[in-house]
mmCIF file of C-alpha atoms and ligand atoms in Angstrom:
data_model
loop_
_atom_site.group_PDB
_atom_site.id
_atom_site.type_symbol
_atom_site.label_atom_id
_atom_site.label_comp_id
_atom_site.label_asym_id
_atom_site.label_seq_id
_atom_site.Cartn_x
_atom_site.Cartn_y
_atom_site.Cartn_z
ATOM 1 C CA ARG A 964 -26.681 7.007 51.945
ATOM 2 C CA ALA A 965 -26.440 3.992 54.380
ATOM 3 C CA LYS A 966 -29.424 5.360 55.964
ATOM 4 C CA GLU A 967 -31.202 4.983 52.965
ATOM 5 C CA GLY A 968 -34.243 2.621 53.166
ATOM 6 C CA GLY A 969 -33.543 2.240 56.886
ATOM 7 C CA ARG A 970 -35.965 3.088 60.033
ATOM 8 C CA ASN A 971 -34.414 5.030 63.009
ATOM 9 C CA GLY A 972 -31.006 5.211 61.579
ATOM 10 C CA ILE A 973 -31.003 1.165 61.098
ATOM 11 C CA SER A 974 -29.587 0.049 57.278
ATOM 12 C CA PHE A 975 -30.641 -2.802 55.577
ATOM 13 C CA TYR A 976 -28.410 -5.125 54.071
ATOM 14 C CA ARG A 977 -28.625 -4.980 50.423
ATOM 15 C CA PRO A 978 -27.215 -7.699 48.448
ATOM 16 C CA SER A 979 -26.969 -6.026 44.989
ATOM 17 C CA MET A 980 -24.396 -3.569 46.568
ATOM 18 C CA GLN A 981 -22.562 -6.323 48.043
ATOM 19 C CA GLU A 982 -22.674 -8.551 44.978
ATOM 20 C CA ALA A 983 -21.430 -5.498 43.024
ATOM 21 C CA ALA A 984 -18.598 -5.107 45.204
ATOM 22 C CA ASP A 985 -17.568 -8.407 45.440
ATOM 23 C CA LYS A 986 -17.760 -8.418 41.755
ATOM 24 C CA ARG A 987 -15.470 -5.482 41.422
ATOM 25 C CA LEU A 988 -12.815 -6.989 43.865
ATOM 26 C CA THR A 989 -12.963 -10.380 42.042
ATOM 27 C CA MET A 990 -12.147 -8.270 38.652
ATOM 28 C CA GLU A 991 -9.436 -5.898 40.152
ATOM 29 C CA LYS A 992 -7.829 -9.144 40.973
ATOM 30 C CA GLU A 993 -8.101 -10.681 38.200
ATOM 31 C CA MET A 994 -6.689 -7.659 36.293
ATOM 32 C CA ARG A 995 -3.667 -7.692 38.478
ATOM 33 C CA LYS A 996 -3.240 -11.423 37.657
ATOM 34 C CA ALA A 997 -3.933 -10.591 33.546
ATOM 35 C CA LEU A 998 -0.900 -7.968 33.868
ATOM 36 C CA GLN A 999 1.242 -10.545 35.183
ATOM 37 C CA ASP A 1000 0.194 -13.053 33.163
ATOM 38 C CA GLY A 1001 0.271 -11.439 29.541
ATOM 39 C CA GLN A 1002 -3.576 -11.556 28.800
ATOM 40 C CA PHE A 1003 -3.532 -8.135 27.478
ATOM 41 C CA VAL A 1004 -3.613 -7.458 23.992
ATOM 42 C CA LEU A 1005 -3.570 -4.440 21.445
ATOM 43 C CA TYR A 1006 -5.536 -4.468 18.329
ATOM 44 C CA TYR A 1007 -4.952 -2.106 15.366
ATOM 45 C CA GLN A 1008 -7.489 -0.175 13.678
ATOM 46 C CA PRO A 1009 -6.241 1.415 10.482
ATOM 47 C CA GLN A 1010 -6.679 4.884 10.097
ATOM 48 C CA VAL A 1011 -7.153 6.172 6.391
ATOM 49 C CA ASP A 1012 -5.225 9.136 4.408
ATOM 50 C CA MET A 1013 -7.559 9.565 1.744
ATOM 51 C CA GLN A 1014 -5.096 12.395 -0.258
ATOM 52 C CA ASN A 1015 -3.171 8.936 -0.942
ATOM 53 C CA LYS A 1016 -5.961 6.241 -0.147
ATOM 54 C CA ARG A 1017 -3.868 4.286 2.035
ATOM 55 C CA VAL A 1018 -3.561 3.102 5.265
ATOM 56 C CA ALA A 1019 -1.297 5.838 6.902
ATOM 57 C CA SER A 1020 -1.581 5.085 10.713
ATOM 58 C CA ALA A 1021 -3.473 2.951 13.117
ATOM 59 C CA GLU A 1022 -5.384 3.412 16.567
ATOM 60 C CA ALA A 1023 -4.257 0.600 19.265
ATOM 61 C CA LEU A 1024 -7.115 -0.392 21.435
ATOM 62 C CA ILE A 1025 -6.648 -2.619 24.296
ATOM 63 C CA ARG A 1026 -8.643 -6.187 24.591
ATOM 64 C CA TRP A 1027 -8.322 -8.530 27.288
ATOM 65 C CA LEU A 1028 -8.205 -12.255 26.602
ATOM 66 C CA HIS A 1029 -9.576 -13.428 29.530
ATOM 67 C CA PRO A 1030 -8.574 -17.382 29.930
ATOM 68 C CA GLU A 1031 -12.444 -18.367 30.743
ATOM 69 C CA LYS A 1032 -14.511 -15.429 29.673
ATOM 70 C CA GLY A 1033 -12.747 -14.683 26.499
ATOM 71 C CA MET A 1034 -12.205 -11.243 25.035
ATOM 72 C CA ILE A 1035 -13.318 -8.454 27.261
ATOM 73 C CA SER A 1036 -13.954 -5.023 25.892
ATOM 74 C CA PRO A 1037 -11.881 -2.034 27.070
ATOM 75 C CA LEU A 1038 -15.435 -0.276 27.900
ATOM 76 C CA ASP A 1039 -15.931 -3.145 30.557
ATOM 77 C CA PHE A 1040 -12.776 -2.902 32.613
ATOM 78 C CA ILE A 1041 -10.630 0.360 31.914
ATOM 79 C CA PRO A 1042 -13.120 2.056 33.884
ATOM 80 C CA LEU A 1043 -12.136 -0.361 36.944
ATOM 81 C CA ALA A 1044 -8.920 0.167 36.183
ATOM 82 C CA GLU A 1045 -9.099 4.129 36.144
ATOM 83 C CA ASP A 1046 -10.902 3.588 39.893
ATOM 84 C CA THR A 1047 -8.249 0.932 41.067
ATOM 85 C CA GLN A 1048 -4.860 2.695 39.996
ATOM 86 C CA LEU A 1049 -4.437 -0.326 37.962
ATOM 87 C CA ILE A 1050 -4.491 1.961 34.658
ATOM 88 C CA GLN A 1051 -1.066 3.239 35.429
ATOM 89 C CA PRO A 1052 0.766 -0.251 34.802
ATOM 90 C CA ILE A 1053 -1.510 -1.228 32.557
ATOM 91 C CA GLY A 1054 -1.317 1.964 30.551
ATOM 92 C CA ALA A 1055 2.575 2.104 30.857
ATOM 93 C CA TRP A 1056 1.910 -1.588 29.189
ATOM 94 C CA VAL A 1057 0.239 -0.277 26.210
ATOM 95 C CA LEU A 1058 2.849 2.305 25.571
ATOM 96 C CA ARG A 1059 5.936 -0.147 25.437
ATOM 97 C CA GLU A 1060 3.844 -2.700 23.319
ATOM 98 C CA ALA A 1061 2.556 -0.306 20.661
ATOM 99 C CA CYS A 1062 6.559 0.855 20.103
ATOM 100 C CA ARG A 1063 7.694 -2.673 20.353
ATOM 101 C CA GLN A 1064 4.880 -3.164 17.675
ATOM 102 C CA ILE A 1065 5.715 -0.288 15.754
ATOM 103 C CA LYS A 1066 9.249 -1.767 15.430
ATOM 104 C CA ALA A 1067 8.441 -5.155 14.843
ATOM 105 C CA TRP A 1068 6.583 -4.329 11.993
ATOM 106 C CA ASP A 1069 9.524 -2.000 10.664
ATOM 107 C CA ARG A 1070 11.818 -5.312 10.894
ATOM 108 C CA LEU A 1071 9.289 -6.920 8.789
ATOM 109 C CA GLY A 1072 9.301 -4.134 6.071
ATOM 110 C CA HIS A 1073 5.960 -3.040 6.673
ATOM 111 C CA ARG A 1074 6.489 0.597 7.906
ATOM 112 C CA ILE A 1075 3.685 2.408 9.701
ATOM 113 C CA ASP A 1076 3.714 5.895 10.057
ATOM 114 C CA HIS A 1077 2.413 6.028 13.643
ATOM 115 C CA VAL A 1078 0.280 4.774 16.354
ATOM 116 C CA ALA A 1079 -2.148 6.446 18.427
ATOM 117 C CA VAL A 1080 -2.310 5.274 21.982
ATOM 118 C CA ASN A 1081 -5.107 6.083 24.631
ATOM 119 C CA VAL A 1082 -3.771 7.562 27.812
ATOM 120 C CA SER A 1083 -6.368 7.756 30.731
ATOM 121 C CA SER A 1084 -6.479 10.847 32.430
ATOM 122 C CA ARG A 1085 -5.050 9.050 35.367
ATOM 123 C CA GLN A 1086 -2.229 7.725 33.571
ATOM 124 C CA PHE A 1087 -1.255 11.400 32.154
ATOM 125 C CA ARG A 1088 -1.477 13.218 35.343
ATOM 126 C CA GLN A 1089 1.655 11.079 37.168
ATOM 127 C CA SER A 1090 4.489 13.058 37.138
ATOM 128 C CA SER A 1091 6.360 10.186 35.444
ATOM 129 C CA PHE A 1092 4.520 10.456 32.458
ATOM 130 C CA VAL A 1093 6.376 12.011 30.056
ATOM 131 C CA GLN A 1094 9.697 10.036 31.220
ATOM 132 C CA GLN A 1095 7.242 6.717 30.487
ATOM 133 C CA VAL A 1096 6.718 7.654 26.782
ATOM 134 C CA ARG A 1097 10.660 8.477 26.247
ATOM 135 C CA LEU A 1098 11.732 5.466 27.822
ATOM 136 C CA ALA A 1099 8.950 3.176 25.783
ATOM 137 C CA LEU A 1100 10.600 5.035 22.524
ATOM 138 C CA LEU A 1101 13.803 4.575 23.334
ATOM 139 C CA ASP A 1102 13.381 0.664 24.521
ATOM 140 C CA ALA A 1103 11.466 0.218 21.192
ATOM 141 C CA GLY A 1104 14.356 2.166 19.475
ATOM 142 C CA ILE A 1105 11.924 4.177 17.586
ATOM 143 C CA GLY A 1106 11.523 7.786 16.760
ATOM 144 C CA ALA A 1107 8.993 10.161 18.595
ATOM 145 C CA GLU A 1108 7.243 10.913 15.487
ATOM 146 C CA ARG A 1109 5.794 7.511 15.101
ATOM 147 C CA LEU A 1110 3.787 8.037 18.452
ATOM 148 C CA VAL A 1111 0.823 10.143 18.784
ATOM 149 C CA ILE A 1112 -1.173 10.441 22.284
ATOM 150 C CA GLU A 1113 -4.991 10.533 22.445
ATOM 151 C CA LEU A 1114 -6.372 12.387 25.377
ATOM 152 C CA THR A 1115 -9.997 13.125 25.814
ATOM 153 C CA GLU A 1116 -10.956 17.110 26.019
ATOM 154 C CA GLY A 1117 -11.702 16.037 30.020
ATOM 155 C CA CYS A 1118 -8.354 15.145 30.748
ATOM 156 C CA VAL A 1119 -7.008 18.160 29.087
ATOM 157 C CA ILE A 1120 -9.030 20.846 30.819
ATOM 158 C CA GLU A 1121 -8.868 19.005 34.348
ATOM 159 C CA ASP A 1122 -5.500 20.582 35.311
ATOM 160 C CA ILE A 1123 -4.659 22.963 32.379
ATOM 161 C CA ASP A 1124 -1.288 23.899 34.040
ATOM 162 C CA ASP A 1125 -0.425 20.202 34.047
ATOM 163 C CA THR A 1126 -1.478 19.908 30.886
ATOM 164 C CA ILE A 1127 0.277 22.296 29.184
ATOM 165 C CA ALA A 1128 3.453 21.591 30.977
ATOM 166 C CA LYS A 1129 3.412 17.700 30.305
ATOM 167 C CA MET A 1130 2.468 18.793 26.164
ATOM 168 C CA HIS A 1131 5.123 20.773 25.581
ATOM 169 C CA ALA A 1132 7.749 18.256 26.826
ATOM 170 C CA LEU A 1133 6.366 16.164 24.828
ATOM 171 C CA GLN A 1134 6.268 18.577 21.512
ATOM 172 C CA VAL A 1135 9.993 19.104 22.087
ATOM 173 C CA MET A 1136 10.100 15.535 21.940
ATOM 174 C CA GLY A 1137 8.113 15.173 18.771
ATOM 175 C CA VAL A 1138 5.276 13.136 20.464
ATOM 176 C CA ARG A 1139 1.958 14.438 18.837
ATOM 177 C CA ILE A 1140 -1.027 14.988 20.647
ATOM 178 C CA SER A 1141 -4.768 14.383 19.369
ATOM 179 C CA ILE A 1142 -8.121 15.430 21.325
ATOM 180 C CA ASP A 1143 -10.084 12.207 21.282
ATOM 181 C CA ASP A 1144 -13.651 12.111 21.173
ATOM 182 C CA PHE A 1145 -13.651 15.674 20.498
ATOM 183 C CA GLY A 1146 -16.770 18.045 20.657
ATOM 184 C CA ILE A 1147 -18.828 16.239 22.882
ATOM 185 C CA GLY A 1148 -17.101 17.817 26.092
ATOM 186 C CA TYR A 1149 -16.924 21.175 26.353
ATOM 187 C CA SER A 1150 -18.321 23.975 24.700
ATOM 188 C CA SER A 1151 -15.402 26.574 25.316
ATOM 189 C CA LEU A 1152 -13.116 26.165 22.768
ATOM 190 C CA SER A 1153 -10.896 28.928 23.246
ATOM 191 C CA TYR A 1154 -8.220 27.005 25.072
ATOM 192 C CA LEU A 1155 -7.281 25.124 22.318
ATOM 193 C CA LYS A 1156 -5.131 27.847 20.898
ATOM 194 C CA SER A 1157 -2.893 27.745 23.630
ATOM 195 C CA LEU A 1158 -2.085 23.941 23.127
ATOM 196 C CA PRO A 1159 0.578 22.273 21.227
ATOM 197 C CA LEU A 1160 -1.968 19.877 19.718
ATOM 198 C CA SER A 1161 -1.530 18.353 16.127
ATOM 199 C CA GLN A 1162 -5.163 16.309 15.539
ATOM 200 C CA LEU A 1163 -8.409 16.743 16.566
ATOM 201 C CA LYS A 1164 -10.736 13.251 16.442
ATOM 202 C CA ILE A 1165 -14.145 13.964 15.765
ATOM 203 C CA ASP A 1166 -16.354 12.007 17.881
ATOM 204 C CA GLN A 1167 -18.204 9.348 16.432
ATOM 205 C CA SER A 1168 -21.721 10.285 17.712
ATOM 206 C CA PHE A 1169 -21.475 13.311 15.057
ATOM 207 C CA VAL A 1170 -20.273 10.809 12.476
ATOM 208 C CA ARG A 1171 -22.975 8.348 13.181
ATOM 209 C CA HIS A 1172 -25.920 11.105 13.020
ATOM 210 C CA ILE A 1173 -24.218 13.192 9.973
ATOM 211 C CA ASP A 1174 -27.519 13.510 8.553
ATOM 212 C CA ASP A 1175 -28.961 15.582 11.435
ATOM 213 C CA PRO A 1176 -28.539 18.801 10.411
ATOM 214 C CA ASN A 1177 -27.330 20.136 13.960
ATOM 215 C CA ALA A 1178 -24.380 17.064 13.990
ATOM 216 C CA ALA A 1179 -23.718 18.243 10.640
ATOM 217 C CA VAL A 1180 -23.427 21.980 11.582
ATOM 218 C CA ILE A 1181 -20.881 21.115 14.417
ATOM 219 C CA VAL A 1182 -18.765 18.866 12.415
ATOM 220 C CA GLU A 1183 -18.406 21.290 9.878
ATOM 221 C CA THR A 1184 -17.513 23.801 12.829
ATOM 222 C CA ILE A 1185 -14.861 21.433 13.763
ATOM 223 C CA ILE A 1186 -13.398 20.942 10.682
ATOM 224 C CA MET A 1187 -13.017 24.870 10.262
ATOM 225 C CA MET A 1188 -11.737 25.798 13.649
ATOM 226 C CA ALA A 1189 -9.369 23.182 13.213
ATOM 227 C CA LYS A 1190 -8.072 24.126 10.139
ATOM 228 C CA SER A 1191 -7.631 27.790 11.322
ATOM 229 C CA LEU A 1192 -5.601 26.469 14.051
ATOM 230 C CA GLY A 1193 -3.249 24.430 11.888
ATOM 231 C CA LEU A 1194 -4.513 20.886 12.983
ATOM 232 C CA ASN A 1195 -5.434 18.017 10.872
ATOM 233 C CA VAL A 1196 -8.737 16.243 11.524
ATOM 234 C CA ILE A 1197 -9.646 12.921 11.854
ATOM 235 C CA ALA A 1198 -13.311 11.367 11.823
ATOM 236 C CA GLU A 1199 -13.584 8.232 14.056
ATOM 237 C CA GLY A 1200 -16.671 5.900 13.610
ATOM 238 C CA VAL A 1201 -17.251 5.940 9.756
ATOM 239 C CA GLU A 1202 -19.506 3.401 8.656
ATOM 240 C CA THR A 1203 -20.991 4.621 5.171
ATOM 241 C CA GLN A 1204 -20.081 6.037 2.180
ATOM 242 C CA ALA A 1205 -22.541 8.926 2.835
ATOM 243 C CA GLN A 1206 -20.534 9.885 5.756
ATOM 244 C CA ILE A 1207 -17.271 9.822 3.893
ATOM 245 C CA ASP A 1208 -19.045 12.081 1.133
ATOM 246 C CA PHE A 1209 -20.094 14.523 3.629
ATOM 247 C CA LEU A 1210 -16.608 14.838 5.584
ATOM 248 C CA SER A 1211 -14.589 15.038 2.536
ATOM 249 C CA ALA A 1212 -16.604 17.505 0.883
ATOM 250 C CA LYS A 1213 -15.888 19.285 4.257
ATOM 251 C CA ARG A 1214 -11.861 18.653 3.789
ATOM 252 C CA CYS A 1215 -11.673 15.972 6.608
ATOM 253 C CA LEU A 1216 -9.349 13.660 4.964
ATOM 254 C CA PHE A 1217 -8.749 11.311 7.483
ATOM 255 C CA PHE A 1218 -10.595 8.560 8.464
ATOM 256 C CA GLN A 1219 -11.161 5.615 11.153
ATOM 257 C CA GLY A 1220 -13.973 3.158 11.109
ATOM 258 C CA PHE A 1221 -15.409 0.011 10.431
ATOM 259 C CA TYR A 1222 -15.833 1.246 6.708
ATOM 260 C CA PHE A 1223 -12.321 1.138 6.405
ATOM 261 C CA GLY A 1224 -11.778 -2.095 9.056
ATOM 262 C CA LYS A 1225 -12.395 -2.905 12.523
ATOM 263 C CA PRO A 1226 -9.698 -3.137 15.100
ATOM 264 C CA VAL A 1227 -7.853 -6.780 14.480
ATOM 265 C CA ALA A 1228 -4.678 -8.289 15.862
ATOM 266 C CA SER A 1229 -1.269 -6.762 14.860
ATOM 267 C CA HIS A 1230 -0.438 -10.218 12.446
ATOM 268 C CA GLU A 1231 -3.793 -9.363 10.910
ATOM 269 C CA PHE A 1232 -3.112 -5.706 10.908
ATOM 270 C CA VAL A 1233 0.272 -5.963 8.941
ATOM 271 C CA PHE A 1234 -1.581 -7.143 5.690
ATOM 272 C CA ARG A 1235 -2.940 -3.578 5.501
ATOM 273 C CA LEU A 1236 0.616 -1.915 5.654
HETATM 274 P P1 C2E B 298 -11.974 5.252 21.526
HETATM 275 O O1 C2E B 298 -10.430 5.986 22.049
HETATM 276 O O2 C2E B 298 -12.719 6.618 21.192
HETATM 277 O O3 C2E B 298 -11.893 4.293 20.277
HETATM 278 C C1 C2E B 298 -12.388 3.983 19.395
HETATM 279 C C2 C2E B 298 -13.860 2.806 19.378
HETATM 280 O O4 C2E B 298 -14.760 2.824 18.643
HETATM 281 C C3 C2E B 298 -13.183 1.663 19.428
HETATM 282 O O5 C2E B 298 -13.889 0.947 20.652
HETATM 283 C C4 C2E B 298 -13.440 1.278 18.434
HETATM 284 O O6 C2E B 298 -13.388 0.069 17.993
HETATM 285 C C5 C2E B 298 -14.642 1.797 18.155
HETATM 286 N N1 C2E B 298 -14.900 1.998 16.569
HETATM 287 C C6 C2E B 298 -14.077 2.487 15.646
HETATM 288 N N2 C2E B 298 -14.725 2.583 14.476
HETATM 289 C C7 C2E B 298 -16.241 2.384 14.526
HETATM 290 C C8 C2E B 298 -17.244 2.478 13.429
HETATM 291 O O7 C2E B 298 -17.136 2.519 12.412
HETATM 292 N N3 C2E B 298 -18.605 1.967 14.414
HETATM 293 C C9 C2E B 298 -18.535 1.842 15.885
HETATM 294 N N4 C2E B 298 -19.758 1.441 16.203
HETATM 295 N N5 C2E B 298 -17.491 1.714 16.554
HETATM 296 C C10 C2E B 298 -16.380 1.632 16.432
HETATM 297 P P2 C2E B 298 -13.140 -0.162 21.966
HETATM 298 O O8 C2E B 298 -11.658 -0.833 21.001
HETATM 299 O O9 C2E B 298 -14.117 -0.780 22.279
HETATM 300 O O10 C2E B 298 -12.787 0.989 22.593
HETATM 301 C C11 C2E B 298 -13.139 1.700 23.739
HETATM 302 C C12 C2E B 298 -12.655 2.875 24.226
HETATM 303 O O11 C2E B 298 -12.268 2.267 25.113
HETATM 304 C C13 C2E B 298 -11.988 3.519 23.351
HETATM 305 O O12 C2E B 298 -12.545 4.806 22.784
HETATM 306 C C14 C2E B 298 -11.150 4.310 24.709
HETATM 307 O O13 C2E B 298 -11.534 5.405 25.620
HETATM 308 C C15 C2E B 298 -10.907 3.178 25.408
HETATM 309 N N6 C2E B 298 -9.378 2.227 25.223
HETATM 310 C C16 C2E B 298 -9.220 1.505 24.563
HETATM 311 N N7 C2E B 298 -8.251 1.170 24.601
HETATM 312 C C17 C2E B 298 -7.470 1.643 25.503
HETATM 313 C C18 C2E B 298 -6.317 1.768 26.108
HETATM 314 O O14 C2E B 298 -5.045 1.205 25.824
HETATM 315 N N8 C2E B 298 -5.921 2.709 27.023
HETATM 316 C C19 C2E B 298 -7.074 3.316 27.888
HETATM 317 N N9 C2E B 298 -6.926 4.243 28.427
HETATM 318 N N10 C2E B 298 -8.205 3.539 26.814
HETATM 319 C C20 C2E B 298 -8.628 2.353 26.229
HETATM 320 MG MG1 MG B 299 -9.203 6.815 20.968
HETATM 321 MG MG1 MG B 300 -12.685 8.094 20.353
HETATM 322 MG MG1 MG B 301 -14.583 6.919 23.166
#
């Protein structure tokens, strides 16, 4: 690649690449500082149980409150955190913070059933991951049934033996697992049978295009398959009544999306409980 654009093997300086590298390095340094200075915060988005029409749970979604740049989306820093191993301390913080928040709401008399936490592949693959979860629960003083771990399909199949071992350890502890962004990753679903899962989370792209017959068929198939495996299903990215009607008719009973509420800070979320 270094030879690209060069003659006789001599490469040209490419400012755009250098700038991008500098930017990443700056951001990496800033992320380290953010962790030390407490610039990360968790927002909470309601998950609604349609059977009794209430907010049963929440997904915790990280935000970076940068002192100069303002609020930064996880889409803009999680990938770099994954590349630089910083996802490990950040992910550990997310787990501790979510557990602490559950307990804080309990103390205020606003009991939430559970909180779902996103876990990156890099974080899940750490040999200390299960212990990390155990300690977060223990330190906060909450039961394992209050925590759901969201993993992507990619993470699950990347090292299936390690995944199974960790999932079993988490299951024994009482922590539940949900597969996030389900449906976009892998066509072979046979591996699902052998995993101790509790939930599939239908990816928002299918929900968004539910009036497209192809998307509708996929959604229907996911729901049927989940039911046959005894898993519950939650639809993500629900924005319209039409989506709710379609999904409800197919017996999807849990919803998350802007229709029910955007992710908000914990002091705002408490009023939904
Ligand atoms: P995700 O886990 O699939 O989270 C759902 C994303 O969809 C969130 O974006 C949420 O705000 C957004 N969303 C929810 N409902 C709707 C809707 O009705 N319409 C639309 N247009 N969007 C909706 P967010 O908060 O920007 O997070 C993006 C991604 O960043 C997450 O996708 C997750 O992969 C990652 N992420 C967030 N927090 C964490 C974290 O604490 N740890 C790790 N490892 N990743 C995280
Ligand atoms: Mg998620
Ligand atoms: Mg998702
Ligand atoms: Mg996603």
